[in-house]
Short mmCIF file of C-alpha atoms in Angstrom, two decimals:
data_model
loop_
_atom_site.label_atom_id
_atom_site.label_comp_id
_atom_site.label_asym_id
_atom_site.label_seq_id
_atom_site.Cartn_x
_atom_site.Cartn_y
_atom_site.Cartn_z
CA MET A 1 -13.97 -4.28 -16.24
CA LYS A 2 -10.90 -6.50 -15.90
CA LYS A 3 -13.05 -9.39 -17.11
CA PRO A 4 -10.44 -11.82 -18.55
CA VAL A 5 -8.23 -11.58 -15.47
CA ALA A 6 -11.14 -11.85 -13.04
CA ILE A 7 -12.65 -14.76 -14.95
CA LEU A 8 -9.42 -16.74 -15.03
CA ILE A 9 -8.77 -16.11 -11.36
CA GLY A 10 -12.26 -17.44 -10.64
CA ALA A 11 -11.62 -20.49 -12.77
CA LEU A 12 -8.42 -21.30 -10.89
CA VAL A 13 -10.08 -20.84 -7.51
CA LEU A 14 -12.85 -23.22 -8.49
CA ALA A 15 -10.56 -25.76 -10.14
CA GLY A 16 -10.87 -29.08 -8.42
CA GLY A 17 -14.01 -27.96 -6.59
CA SER A 18 -16.33 -29.88 -8.92
CA VAL A 19 -15.76 -33.42 -10.05
CA GLY A 20 -18.61 -33.37 -12.57
CA SER A 21 -21.77 -35.37 -12.90
CA LEU A 22 -20.02 -38.04 -14.95
CA MET A 23 -18.33 -39.32 -11.79
CA LEU A 24 -21.69 -40.43 -10.38
CA VAL A 25 -21.61 -43.75 -12.21
CA GLN A 26 -20.08 -46.03 -9.61
CA ASN A 27 -23.16 -48.26 -9.56
CA LYS A 28 -23.32 -48.63 -13.33
CA LYS A 29 -22.05 -51.57 -15.30
CA ASN A 30 -18.30 -52.01 -15.61
CA SER A 31 -18.41 -51.33 -19.32
CA GLU A 32 -20.20 -48.05 -18.72
CA GLN A 33 -17.69 -47.16 -16.04
CA LYS A 34 -14.84 -47.83 -18.40
CA ALA A 35 -16.38 -45.70 -21.13
CA VAL A 36 -16.96 -42.88 -18.73
CA GLN A 37 -13.40 -43.04 -17.42
CA GLU A 38 -12.02 -43.06 -20.94
CA GLN A 39 -14.12 -40.03 -21.80
CA LEU A 40 -12.99 -38.24 -18.67
CA GLU A 41 -9.38 -38.90 -19.58
CA ASP A 42 -9.97 -37.74 -23.15
CA ASN A 43 -11.52 -34.52 -21.85
CA LYS A 44 -8.20 -33.63 -20.20
CA LEU A 45 -6.98 -31.41 -23.01
CA PHE A 46 -3.66 -30.22 -21.60
CA ARG A 47 -1.33 -31.25 -18.79
CA PHE A 48 1.96 -29.36 -18.54
CA ASP A 49 4.01 -27.28 -16.11
CA ALA A 50 2.75 -23.69 -16.32
CA ASP A 51 6.02 -22.29 -14.97
CA SER A 52 8.04 -23.95 -17.74
CA VAL A 53 6.25 -22.09 -20.56
CA THR A 54 8.59 -19.90 -22.61
CA LYS A 55 6.38 -18.61 -25.40
CA LEU A 56 2.73 -18.00 -26.28
CA GLU A 57 1.43 -17.18 -29.74
CA PHE A 58 -2.03 -15.65 -30.08
CA THR A 59 -3.69 -15.66 -33.49
CA CYS A 60 -6.61 -13.24 -33.27
CA ASP A 61 -8.99 -11.59 -35.69
CA GLU A 62 -6.72 -8.55 -35.76
CA GLY A 63 -3.44 -10.42 -36.26
CA GLU A 64 -0.78 -12.39 -34.43
CA TYR A 65 0.88 -11.57 -31.13
CA VAL A 66 3.95 -13.47 -30.01
CA VAL A 67 4.78 -13.21 -26.31
CA GLU A 68 8.06 -14.56 -24.90
CA LYS A 69 9.76 -14.61 -21.52
CA ASN A 70 13.09 -12.82 -21.20
CA GLU A 71 16.00 -13.66 -18.90
CA ASP A 72 14.47 -11.63 -16.07
CA GLY A 73 11.24 -13.62 -16.24
CA LYS A 74 9.29 -10.74 -17.79
CA TRP A 75 6.92 -11.38 -20.69
CA LEU A 76 7.55 -9.28 -23.79
CA LEU A 77 5.81 -8.79 -27.12
CA THR A 78 8.48 -9.97 -29.59
CA ASN A 79 6.91 -9.85 -33.06
CA ARG A 80 6.11 -6.13 -32.73
CA SER A 81 6.85 -3.25 -30.36
CA ASP A 82 3.40 -1.69 -30.02
CA PHE A 83 2.85 -2.02 -26.29
CA SER A 84 3.86 -3.64 -23.01
CA ILE A 85 2.30 -6.98 -22.07
CA ASP A 86 -0.15 -7.60 -19.22
CA GLN A 87 2.00 -9.85 -17.04
CA VAL A 88 -0.91 -11.04 -14.90
CA TYR A 89 -3.02 -12.07 -17.89
CA ILE A 90 -0.17 -14.14 -19.34
CA GLN A 91 0.40 -15.80 -15.98
CA LEU A 92 -3.27 -16.73 -15.71
CA ILE A 93 -3.45 -18.02 -19.30
CA ARG A 94 -0.49 -20.31 -18.58
CA THR A 95 -1.92 -21.54 -15.30
CA TYR A 96 -5.44 -22.13 -16.60
CA THR A 97 -4.46 -23.92 -19.82
CA ALA A 98 -1.84 -26.06 -18.05
CA ASP A 99 -4.67 -28.12 -16.55
CA LEU A 100 -7.40 -27.48 -19.11
CA THR A 101 -10.29 -29.96 -19.00
CA ALA A 102 -13.32 -29.98 -21.28
CA GLU A 103 -16.85 -30.35 -19.98
CA VAL A 104 -18.24 -32.21 -23.00
CA SER A 105 -16.97 -33.97 -26.13
CA TYR A 106 -18.90 -33.61 -29.39
CA GLY A 107 -17.18 -36.31 -31.40
CA GLU A 108 -14.67 -36.25 -34.21
CA ALA A 109 -13.64 -32.93 -35.70
CA THR A 110 -14.77 -33.52 -39.27
CA ASP A 111 -14.93 -30.64 -41.73
CA GLU A 112 -18.69 -30.58 -41.21
CA ASN A 113 -18.35 -30.42 -37.41
CA LYS A 114 -15.66 -27.76 -37.60
CA ALA A 115 -17.99 -25.56 -39.63
CA MET A 116 -20.91 -26.32 -37.32
CA TYR A 117 -18.98 -25.37 -34.20
CA GLY A 118 -17.16 -22.34 -35.59
CA LEU A 119 -13.81 -24.11 -35.77
CA ASP A 120 -13.29 -23.79 -39.51
CA ASN A 121 -11.71 -20.37 -38.98
CA PRO A 122 -10.75 -20.38 -35.28
CA GLN A 123 -8.68 -18.17 -33.10
CA LYS A 124 -5.61 -19.97 -31.84
CA ILE A 125 -3.23 -20.08 -28.89
CA VAL A 126 0.09 -21.95 -29.22
CA ILE A 127 1.87 -22.61 -25.92
CA THR A 128 5.54 -23.60 -26.01
CA GLU A 129 7.31 -25.39 -23.18
CA PRO A 130 10.36 -27.71 -23.06
CA LYS A 131 8.34 -30.83 -23.88
CA GLY A 132 6.79 -29.31 -26.98
CA GLU A 133 3.95 -27.16 -28.26
CA HIS A 134 0.31 -27.21 -27.20
CA THR A 135 -2.19 -25.70 -29.63
CA LEU A 136 -5.70 -24.69 -28.63
CA TYR A 137 -8.28 -23.68 -31.24
CA LEU A 138 -11.17 -21.49 -30.11
CA GLY A 139 -14.48 -21.71 -31.96
CA GLY A 140 -18.03 -20.50 -31.56
CA LYS A 141 -20.36 -20.27 -28.60
CA SER A 142 -23.11 -22.82 -27.96
CA PRO A 143 -26.71 -21.77 -28.72
CA THR A 144 -27.50 -21.75 -24.99
CA GLY A 145 -24.43 -19.66 -24.26
CA ASP A 146 -23.09 -22.22 -21.78
CA TYR A 147 -20.01 -23.34 -23.72
CA TYR A 148 -17.33 -22.41 -26.19
CA TYR A 149 -16.27 -25.07 -28.68
CA VAL A 150 -12.56 -25.87 -28.83
CA MET A 151 -10.08 -28.28 -30.42
CA THR A 152 -6.46 -29.16 -29.81
CA GLU A 153 -3.71 -30.08 -32.24
CA ASP A 154 -3.21 -33.60 -30.91
CA LYS A 155 -6.80 -34.72 -30.23
CA LYS A 156 -9.35 -35.69 -32.87
CA ASN A 157 -12.53 -34.48 -31.21
CA VAL A 158 -14.43 -31.25 -30.76
CA TYR A 159 -14.84 -30.29 -27.10
CA ALA A 160 -16.67 -27.68 -25.06
CA ILE A 161 -15.40 -25.60 -22.16
CA LYS A 162 -17.50 -23.34 -19.97
CA SER A 163 -18.20 -20.07 -21.75
CA LEU A 164 -17.49 -18.00 -18.63
CA TYR A 165 -13.88 -19.15 -18.65
CA GLY A 166 -13.54 -19.70 -22.37
CA SER A 167 -14.36 -16.07 -23.10
CA ALA A 168 -11.19 -15.03 -21.26
CA LEU A 169 -9.07 -17.02 -23.71
CA PHE A 170 -10.10 -14.88 -26.67
CA ALA A 171 -7.19 -12.46 -26.67
CA ASP A 172 -6.96 -9.19 -28.54
CA ARG A 173 -4.76 -6.14 -28.45
CA LEU A 174 -6.41 -4.53 -25.42
CA THR A 175 -6.62 -7.83 -23.54
CA LEU A 176 -2.88 -8.40 -23.97
CA LYS A 177 -1.90 -4.79 -23.36
CA ALA A 178 -0.54 -3.94 -19.91
CA LYS A 179 -3.19 -2.43 -17.64
CA ASP A 180 -0.72 -0.66 -15.32
CA LEU A 181 -1.43 2.98 -14.66
CA VAL A 182 2.31 3.59 -14.18
CA PRO A 183 5.01 1.43 -15.81
CA TYR A 184 7.65 2.13 -13.14
CA GLU A 185 8.61 0.66 -9.80
CA LEU A 186 8.97 3.00 -6.82
CA PHE A 187 12.77 3.06 -6.99
CA ASP A 188 12.61 3.98 -10.71
CA ILE A 189 10.79 7.28 -10.09
CA LYS A 190 12.93 10.42 -10.12
CA GLU A 191 10.27 13.14 -10.13
CA ILE A 192 6.50 13.44 -9.96
CA ILE A 193 4.49 16.53 -10.85
CA ILE A 194 0.80 16.99 -10.01
CA LYS A 195 -1.27 19.58 -11.87
CA LYS A 196 -4.70 21.08 -11.29
CA ASP A 197 -6.32 23.40 -13.84
CA GLY A 198 -3.01 23.41 -15.70
CA LYS A 199 -1.07 24.69 -12.67
CA VAL A 200 1.50 22.70 -10.73
CA THR A 201 0.21 21.90 -7.24
CA CYS A 202 3.10 19.65 -6.25
CA ASP A 203 6.58 18.84 -7.53
CA LEU A 204 8.46 16.03 -5.78
CA GLU A 205 12.02 14.98 -6.62
CA HIS A 206 13.92 11.93 -5.44
CA ASP A 207 17.65 11.81 -4.77
CA LYS A 208 18.39 8.15 -5.42
CA GLU A 209 21.92 8.26 -4.02
CA ASN A 210 20.76 9.52 -0.62
CA ASP A 211 17.23 8.06 -0.90
CA GLU A 212 15.69 11.43 -0.05
CA TRP A 213 12.65 13.25 -1.37
CA SER A 214 12.53 17.00 -1.76
CA ILE A 215 9.77 19.48 -2.64
CA ASP A 216 9.71 22.76 -4.53
CA LYS A 217 12.44 25.04 -3.19
CA LYS A 218 9.96 27.70 -2.10
CA TYR A 219 8.83 25.22 0.56
CA ASP A 220 12.32 24.22 1.65
CA MET A 221 11.69 25.35 5.26
CA LEU A 222 9.07 22.62 5.58
CA ARG A 223 9.96 19.02 6.32
CA VAL A 224 9.13 16.40 3.72
CA ASP A 225 7.05 13.45 4.91
CA ALA A 226 8.72 10.61 3.00
CA THR A 227 6.26 8.08 4.40
CA SER A 228 3.25 9.81 2.84
CA ILE A 229 5.08 10.05 -0.49
CA SER A 230 5.96 6.36 -0.51
CA LYS A 231 2.43 5.42 0.49
CA GLU A 232 0.83 7.34 -2.36
CA LEU A 233 3.34 6.26 -4.98
CA ASN A 234 3.06 2.64 -3.90
CA ASN A 235 -0.68 3.02 -4.46
CA ILE A 236 -0.54 4.37 -8.00
CA ILE A 237 2.21 2.02 -9.26
CA ARG A 238 0.01 -0.94 -8.28
CA LEU A 239 -3.15 0.31 -9.97
CA GLN A 240 -4.48 -1.48 -13.02
CA ALA A 241 -7.25 -0.39 -15.34
CA ASP A 242 -10.70 -1.71 -14.63
CA GLU A 243 -11.55 -1.42 -18.31
CA MET A 244 -9.73 -0.51 -21.51
CA LEU A 245 -11.49 1.84 -23.93
CA ASP A 246 -10.26 3.90 -26.90
CA GLU A 247 -6.70 3.63 -28.08
CA ASN A 248 -4.98 6.55 -29.83
CA LEU A 249 -7.74 8.95 -28.80
CA GLU A 250 -7.80 12.09 -30.93
CA ASP A 251 -10.89 13.92 -29.67
CA LEU A 252 -10.01 14.89 -26.09
CA GLY A 253 -13.50 16.29 -25.57
CA LYS A 254 -15.08 12.85 -26.01
CA TYR A 255 -14.26 11.93 -22.40
CA GLY A 256 -13.66 15.43 -21.05
CA PHE A 257 -9.88 15.36 -21.21
CA ASP A 258 -9.89 18.85 -22.73
CA LYS A 259 -10.78 19.96 -19.18
CA PRO A 260 -9.31 17.26 -16.95
CA ASP A 261 -9.84 17.12 -13.20
CA GLY A 262 -6.13 16.60 -12.73
CA GLU A 263 -2.89 15.56 -14.37
CA VAL A 264 0.18 13.66 -13.25
CA VAL A 265 3.60 13.57 -14.94
CA ILE A 266 6.25 11.09 -13.78
CA MET A 267 9.93 11.12 -14.75
CA SER A 268 12.03 7.99 -14.34
CA GLU A 269 15.67 7.61 -13.40
CA ASP A 270 16.54 6.49 -16.94
CA GLY A 271 15.13 9.66 -18.51
CA GLY A 272 11.69 8.31 -19.38
CA GLU A 273 8.50 10.31 -18.93
CA TRP A 274 4.96 9.05 -18.31
CA GLY A 275 1.87 11.21 -17.96
CA PHE A 276 -1.84 10.72 -17.48
CA LYS A 277 -4.97 12.86 -17.22
CA VAL A 278 -8.02 12.09 -15.10
CA LYS A 279 -11.67 12.97 -15.64
CA VAL A 280 -14.27 11.78 -13.14
CA MET A 281 -17.37 10.39 -14.84
CA GLU A 282 -20.37 12.70 -14.60
CA GLU A 283 -22.73 9.73 -14.99
CA ASP A 284 -21.03 7.73 -12.19
CA PRO A 285 -18.51 9.65 -10.05
CA SER A 286 -17.28 6.43 -8.44
CA TYR A 287 -15.39 5.83 -11.70
CA ALA A 288 -12.97 8.00 -13.63
CA TYR A 289 -11.64 8.06 -17.18
CA VAL A 290 -7.87 8.10 -17.48
CA LEU A 291 -5.91 9.11 -20.57
CA LEU A 292 -2.39 7.70 -20.79
CA GLU A 293 -0.68 10.42 -22.76
CA ASN A 294 2.13 8.32 -24.20
CA ASP A 295 -0.24 6.51 -26.59
CA ASN A 296 -3.57 8.24 -25.84
CA GLN A 297 -5.02 5.05 -24.36
CA VAL A 298 -8.29 5.62 -22.48
CA GLU A 299 -8.93 3.48 -19.42
CA ILE A 300 -11.35 3.34 -16.49
CA TYR A 301 -10.37 3.31 -12.80
CA TYR A 302 -12.11 3.72 -9.48
CA SER A 303 -12.08 7.42 -8.60
CA PHE A 304 -10.94 6.95 -4.99
CA ASP A 305 -7.81 5.19 -6.25
CA LEU A 306 -6.83 8.37 -8.11
CA ASP A 307 -7.02 10.84 -5.23
CA ILE A 308 -3.44 11.85 -6.03
CA ILE A 309 -4.85 14.39 -8.51
CA ASN A 310 -6.40 16.27 -5.58
CA MET A 311 -3.18 16.35 -3.60
CA SER A 312 -0.75 19.22 -3.20
CA THR A 313 2.54 19.88 -1.47
CA TYR A 314 0.60 20.09 1.81
CA ASP A 315 -0.20 16.36 1.59
CA PHE A 316 3.48 15.42 1.47
CA ILE A 317 4.96 17.49 4.29
CA SER A 318 5.10 17.07 8.05
CA HIS A 319 2.17 19.03 9.47
CA LYS A 320 4.13 20.39 12.36
CA ILE A 321 6.77 23.09 12.74
CA GLN A 322 8.83 22.39 15.80
CA GLY A 323 10.79 24.89 17.86
CA GLU A 324 13.70 23.93 20.06
CA ASP A 325 13.77 20.86 22.25
CA MET A 326 12.61 21.74 25.75
CA PHE A 327 15.50 19.80 27.30
CA ASP A 328 18.07 21.78 25.32
CA THR A 329 16.49 25.18 26.04
CA GLU A 330 17.99 27.46 28.70
CA SER A 331 15.74 30.47 28.28
CA ILE A 332 12.88 31.87 26.20
CA SER A 333 12.03 35.46 25.46
CA LEU A 334 8.30 35.36 24.79
CA GLU A 335 6.21 38.23 23.48
CA LEU A 336 2.50 37.53 23.46
CA GLY A 337 0.42 40.45 22.25
CA ASP A 338 1.44 43.43 24.39
CA GLU A 339 2.97 41.26 27.12
CA SER A 340 6.57 40.11 27.44
CA TYR A 341 7.88 37.14 29.43
CA ASP A 342 11.45 36.24 30.31
CA ILE A 343 11.51 32.51 31.00
CA GLN A 344 14.59 30.89 32.57
CA LEU A 345 14.56 27.12 32.41
CA ASN A 346 16.47 24.05 33.60
CA VAL A 347 14.35 21.01 32.76
CA ASP A 348 16.92 18.55 34.13
CA GLU A 349 16.66 20.13 37.57
CA ARG A 350 12.97 20.94 37.17
CA THR A 351 13.37 24.68 37.82
CA CYS A 352 11.75 27.61 36.04
CA THR A 353 11.24 31.34 36.54
CA ILE A 354 8.96 33.67 34.60
CA ASN A 355 9.90 37.36 34.83
CA GLY A 356 12.00 36.48 37.88
CA SER A 357 9.24 34.67 39.76
CA PRO A 358 9.76 30.96 40.39
CA VAL A 359 7.26 28.52 38.91
CA GLU A 360 6.89 25.10 40.49
CA ILE A 361 7.49 22.40 37.87
CA ALA A 362 9.06 19.74 40.09
CA ASP A 363 5.83 17.87 40.79
CA THR A 364 3.80 16.02 38.17
CA GLU A 365 1.06 18.62 37.99
CA GLY A 366 3.46 21.50 37.54
CA TYR A 367 5.63 19.64 35.04
CA THR A 368 2.63 18.70 32.92
CA ALA A 369 1.33 22.28 33.01
CA PHE A 370 4.74 23.55 31.87
CA GLN A 371 4.96 20.98 29.06
CA ASN A 372 1.57 22.12 27.77
CA PHE A 373 2.57 25.77 27.98
CA TYR A 374 5.92 25.18 26.24
CA SER A 375 4.34 23.18 23.41
CA SER A 376 1.70 25.85 22.87
CA PHE A 377 4.29 28.28 21.46
CA ALA A 378 7.16 25.95 20.47
CA SER A 379 5.22 23.43 18.36
CA TRP A 380 2.79 24.56 15.65
CA GLU A 381 0.30 22.45 13.73
CA ILE A 382 0.23 23.48 10.10
CA ALA A 383 -3.30 24.15 8.90
CA GLY A 384 -2.25 24.90 5.32
CA ILE A 385 0.42 26.37 3.08
CA ASP A 386 0.46 29.52 0.98
CA ALA A 387 3.66 30.46 -0.81
CA ASP A 388 2.16 33.66 -2.20
CA ALA A 389 1.20 35.21 1.14
CA LYS A 390 3.23 38.20 2.37
CA PRO A 391 2.91 38.38 6.16
CA ASP A 392 3.17 41.90 7.57
CA LYS A 393 5.38 41.83 10.66
CA ASP A 394 3.47 44.80 12.02
CA ASP A 395 0.73 42.26 12.72
CA THR A 396 2.96 39.93 14.75
CA VAL A 397 1.01 38.43 17.64
CA LEU A 398 3.67 36.12 19.09
CA THR A 399 7.46 36.00 19.14
CA ALA A 400 9.47 33.31 20.91
CA VAL A 401 13.26 33.49 20.99
CA PHE A 402 14.91 30.31 22.25
CA LYS A 403 18.40 30.23 23.70
CA THR A 404 19.75 26.69 23.68
CA LYS A 405 22.75 24.81 24.99
CA SER A 406 23.83 23.34 21.67
CA ASN A 407 22.07 25.16 18.78
CA GLY A 408 22.47 28.80 19.71
CA ASP A 409 19.44 31.07 19.32
CA SER A 410 16.36 30.48 17.19
CA LYS A 411 13.10 32.33 16.77
CA ILE A 412 9.48 31.62 15.95
CA GLU A 413 7.13 34.44 14.98
CA ILE A 414 3.41 34.28 14.33
CA VAL A 415 1.84 36.97 12.16
CA LYS A 416 -1.91 37.36 11.96
CA GLY A 417 -3.35 37.50 8.48
CA SER A 418 -6.78 37.41 6.93
CA ASP A 419 -9.32 34.58 7.16
CA ASN A 420 -8.06 33.60 10.64
CA ARG A 421 -4.71 32.54 9.24
CA TYR A 422 -1.69 32.83 11.48
CA TYR A 423 1.45 32.78 9.37
CA ILE A 424 4.48 30.97 10.81
CA LEU A 425 7.95 32.50 10.50
CA LYS A 426 11.12 30.83 11.65
CA ASP A 427 14.37 32.68 12.21
CA GLY A 428 12.93 35.69 10.41
CA LYS A 429 11.80 33.80 7.28
CA TYR A 430 8.27 32.97 6.22
CA THR A 431 7.87 29.19 6.18
CA CYS A 432 4.98 29.30 3.64
CA ALA A 433 2.81 27.65 6.30
CA TYR A 434 0.06 28.95 8.53
CA ALA A 435 -1.74 27.81 11.68
CA ASN A 436 -5.35 28.37 12.65
CA GLU A 437 -6.64 30.59 15.45
CA GLY A 438 -6.76 27.82 18.07
CA ARG A 439 -3.55 28.95 19.76
CA PHE A 440 -4.96 32.40 20.36
CA THR A 441 -8.51 31.75 21.50
CA GLY A 442 -10.20 29.48 23.99
CA ARG A 443 -8.92 26.62 26.09
CA THR A 444 -6.03 25.71 23.77
CA SER A 445 -4.54 29.20 23.56
CA VAL A 446 -1.02 30.09 24.69
CA ALA A 447 -2.48 32.59 27.17
CA GLU A 448 -4.73 29.93 28.70
CA PHE A 449 -1.86 27.46 29.16
CA LEU A 450 0.25 30.23 30.73
CA SER A 451 -2.55 31.08 33.11
CA LYS A 452 -2.90 27.45 34.18
CA LEU A 453 0.87 27.23 34.78
CA VAL A 454 1.20 30.27 37.02
CA THR A 455 -2.06 29.74 38.95
CA LYS A 456 -1.99 25.99 39.54
#
C-alpha cells in the first residue's frame, strides 16, 4: 500500500492533537516542572520552514539519493537519472520533519548507546534550507515496537519517535520513486491507444491547436464526446500506485502480463511514449497488477480505477445520431416498412399535413404528439458500434428524407441486421453505429407514435 505517504499524512493530521503525558505536572514542584519543560524543549528536534527547503539527501542501505527543487518547484533526482521523484512523499517528509518532536530521550549518544540503539550505522536524511542543514539519523526499532531511535547532528542525546511515523522516514528506491500511473498532464497528451487481446479498441488523437479530440477515421461520422474523454484521462493521470512491487521485471508470466487484461499506450506532445499493461488479480479482483513498460516496474492499483482498459470507441462518442432540426425542416419523405408518408411542416405556424391530410399540432397535446413522432425517426440512440458490419440496403426498414430551409436535403436510413441490430445510415453512408429494436416494436416504435399523432 502507499504506506509512507499515508503514515505521514496521518502524522500531520494528528500533530498538535496530543500534548503528551509530561504536561500533566502542573502540581509538581517547581524544580520538577523546570526539568520537564527543559526536556520537552530538548525533545523538539527540528524547527524550520518546510517550504524553504531546497535539497534533501537520503543515505539508505542501497546508496545515496539527492533530491533538489528546480526553478519550477518540482523535485528532481540530481545525483542520478534512474527515475522520477514522488513529489507527494518529498512534500510530506519536509512538512513532518520541519516540526519533528521526539517522544522520549534516552540520554547522551555515547558509542555504547549508539550501538545499543542501532545508531552506529544509521540511515540518514540531510535537509537543506536557507538557514543551514538539518541532519536526522535513523536507528533501530525498540523491543516493544513502539519507537524508532533517532539522533540529530546538533543534539547530544538519543531520542525516540513513534514507530508508526518513523517507519515512513526510511526511504529507499521504491519509496522515492514516483507512483504516478501516467507522467503527463492532460494538456500534454497527444494520442491514447487502448488495446484488448492485442487489438486496438480505441484510438484517440488530440489537436492541441484547436483543442479538439478525434477518433479513428472509420468512425468519423460519429460525434466525439470530449467531456467523456477528459473525464477518463483526468482520472488516470491522477492515479498513484497503491503498492510498488518488482522493478525491471523480466518474467511477464509471473504476474500474468504475458496475457494482460488490457493495455494502454499514451503519446505526448513532445514525442514521448508511455505504456502500461493491466492484469486483474485472480486472488483478489478488487486489485490489479500494472506493468509500466518503460522500466518494467510492477505496481498495484484498485481495479475499478483502471476501467479504461475495458473501454472502446463507443465510450467516447455521443450516443445519439441526430437528424435535422425540427424548426428548420419544411418537409419529410418518410418510408416505414411498406408505407410511405409525405409530411409537410411549418413548426413556426404550428401546421402539418401527412399525405395531404391536416394534422392538428397547434394545441399542446397535438404539438407534444408531433414532437414525439418526429424524434422517433429523426433522433437515434446508439446501442453500439460495429465498423465491420455491411448493412444490406435490401433490408431497409425506414428511410427519412428531410428538406430543410438552410441545409438542403439529408437522409437517414435504418437497415435491419442480425441479432436485433438496426444499422444507421446517414446520407447514404453507414455510420458504423446501430440502434436496438425499440423503435420498431411496442410503445416506443415510430408506428406507435404516428398512430397517436393522427388519432389523438
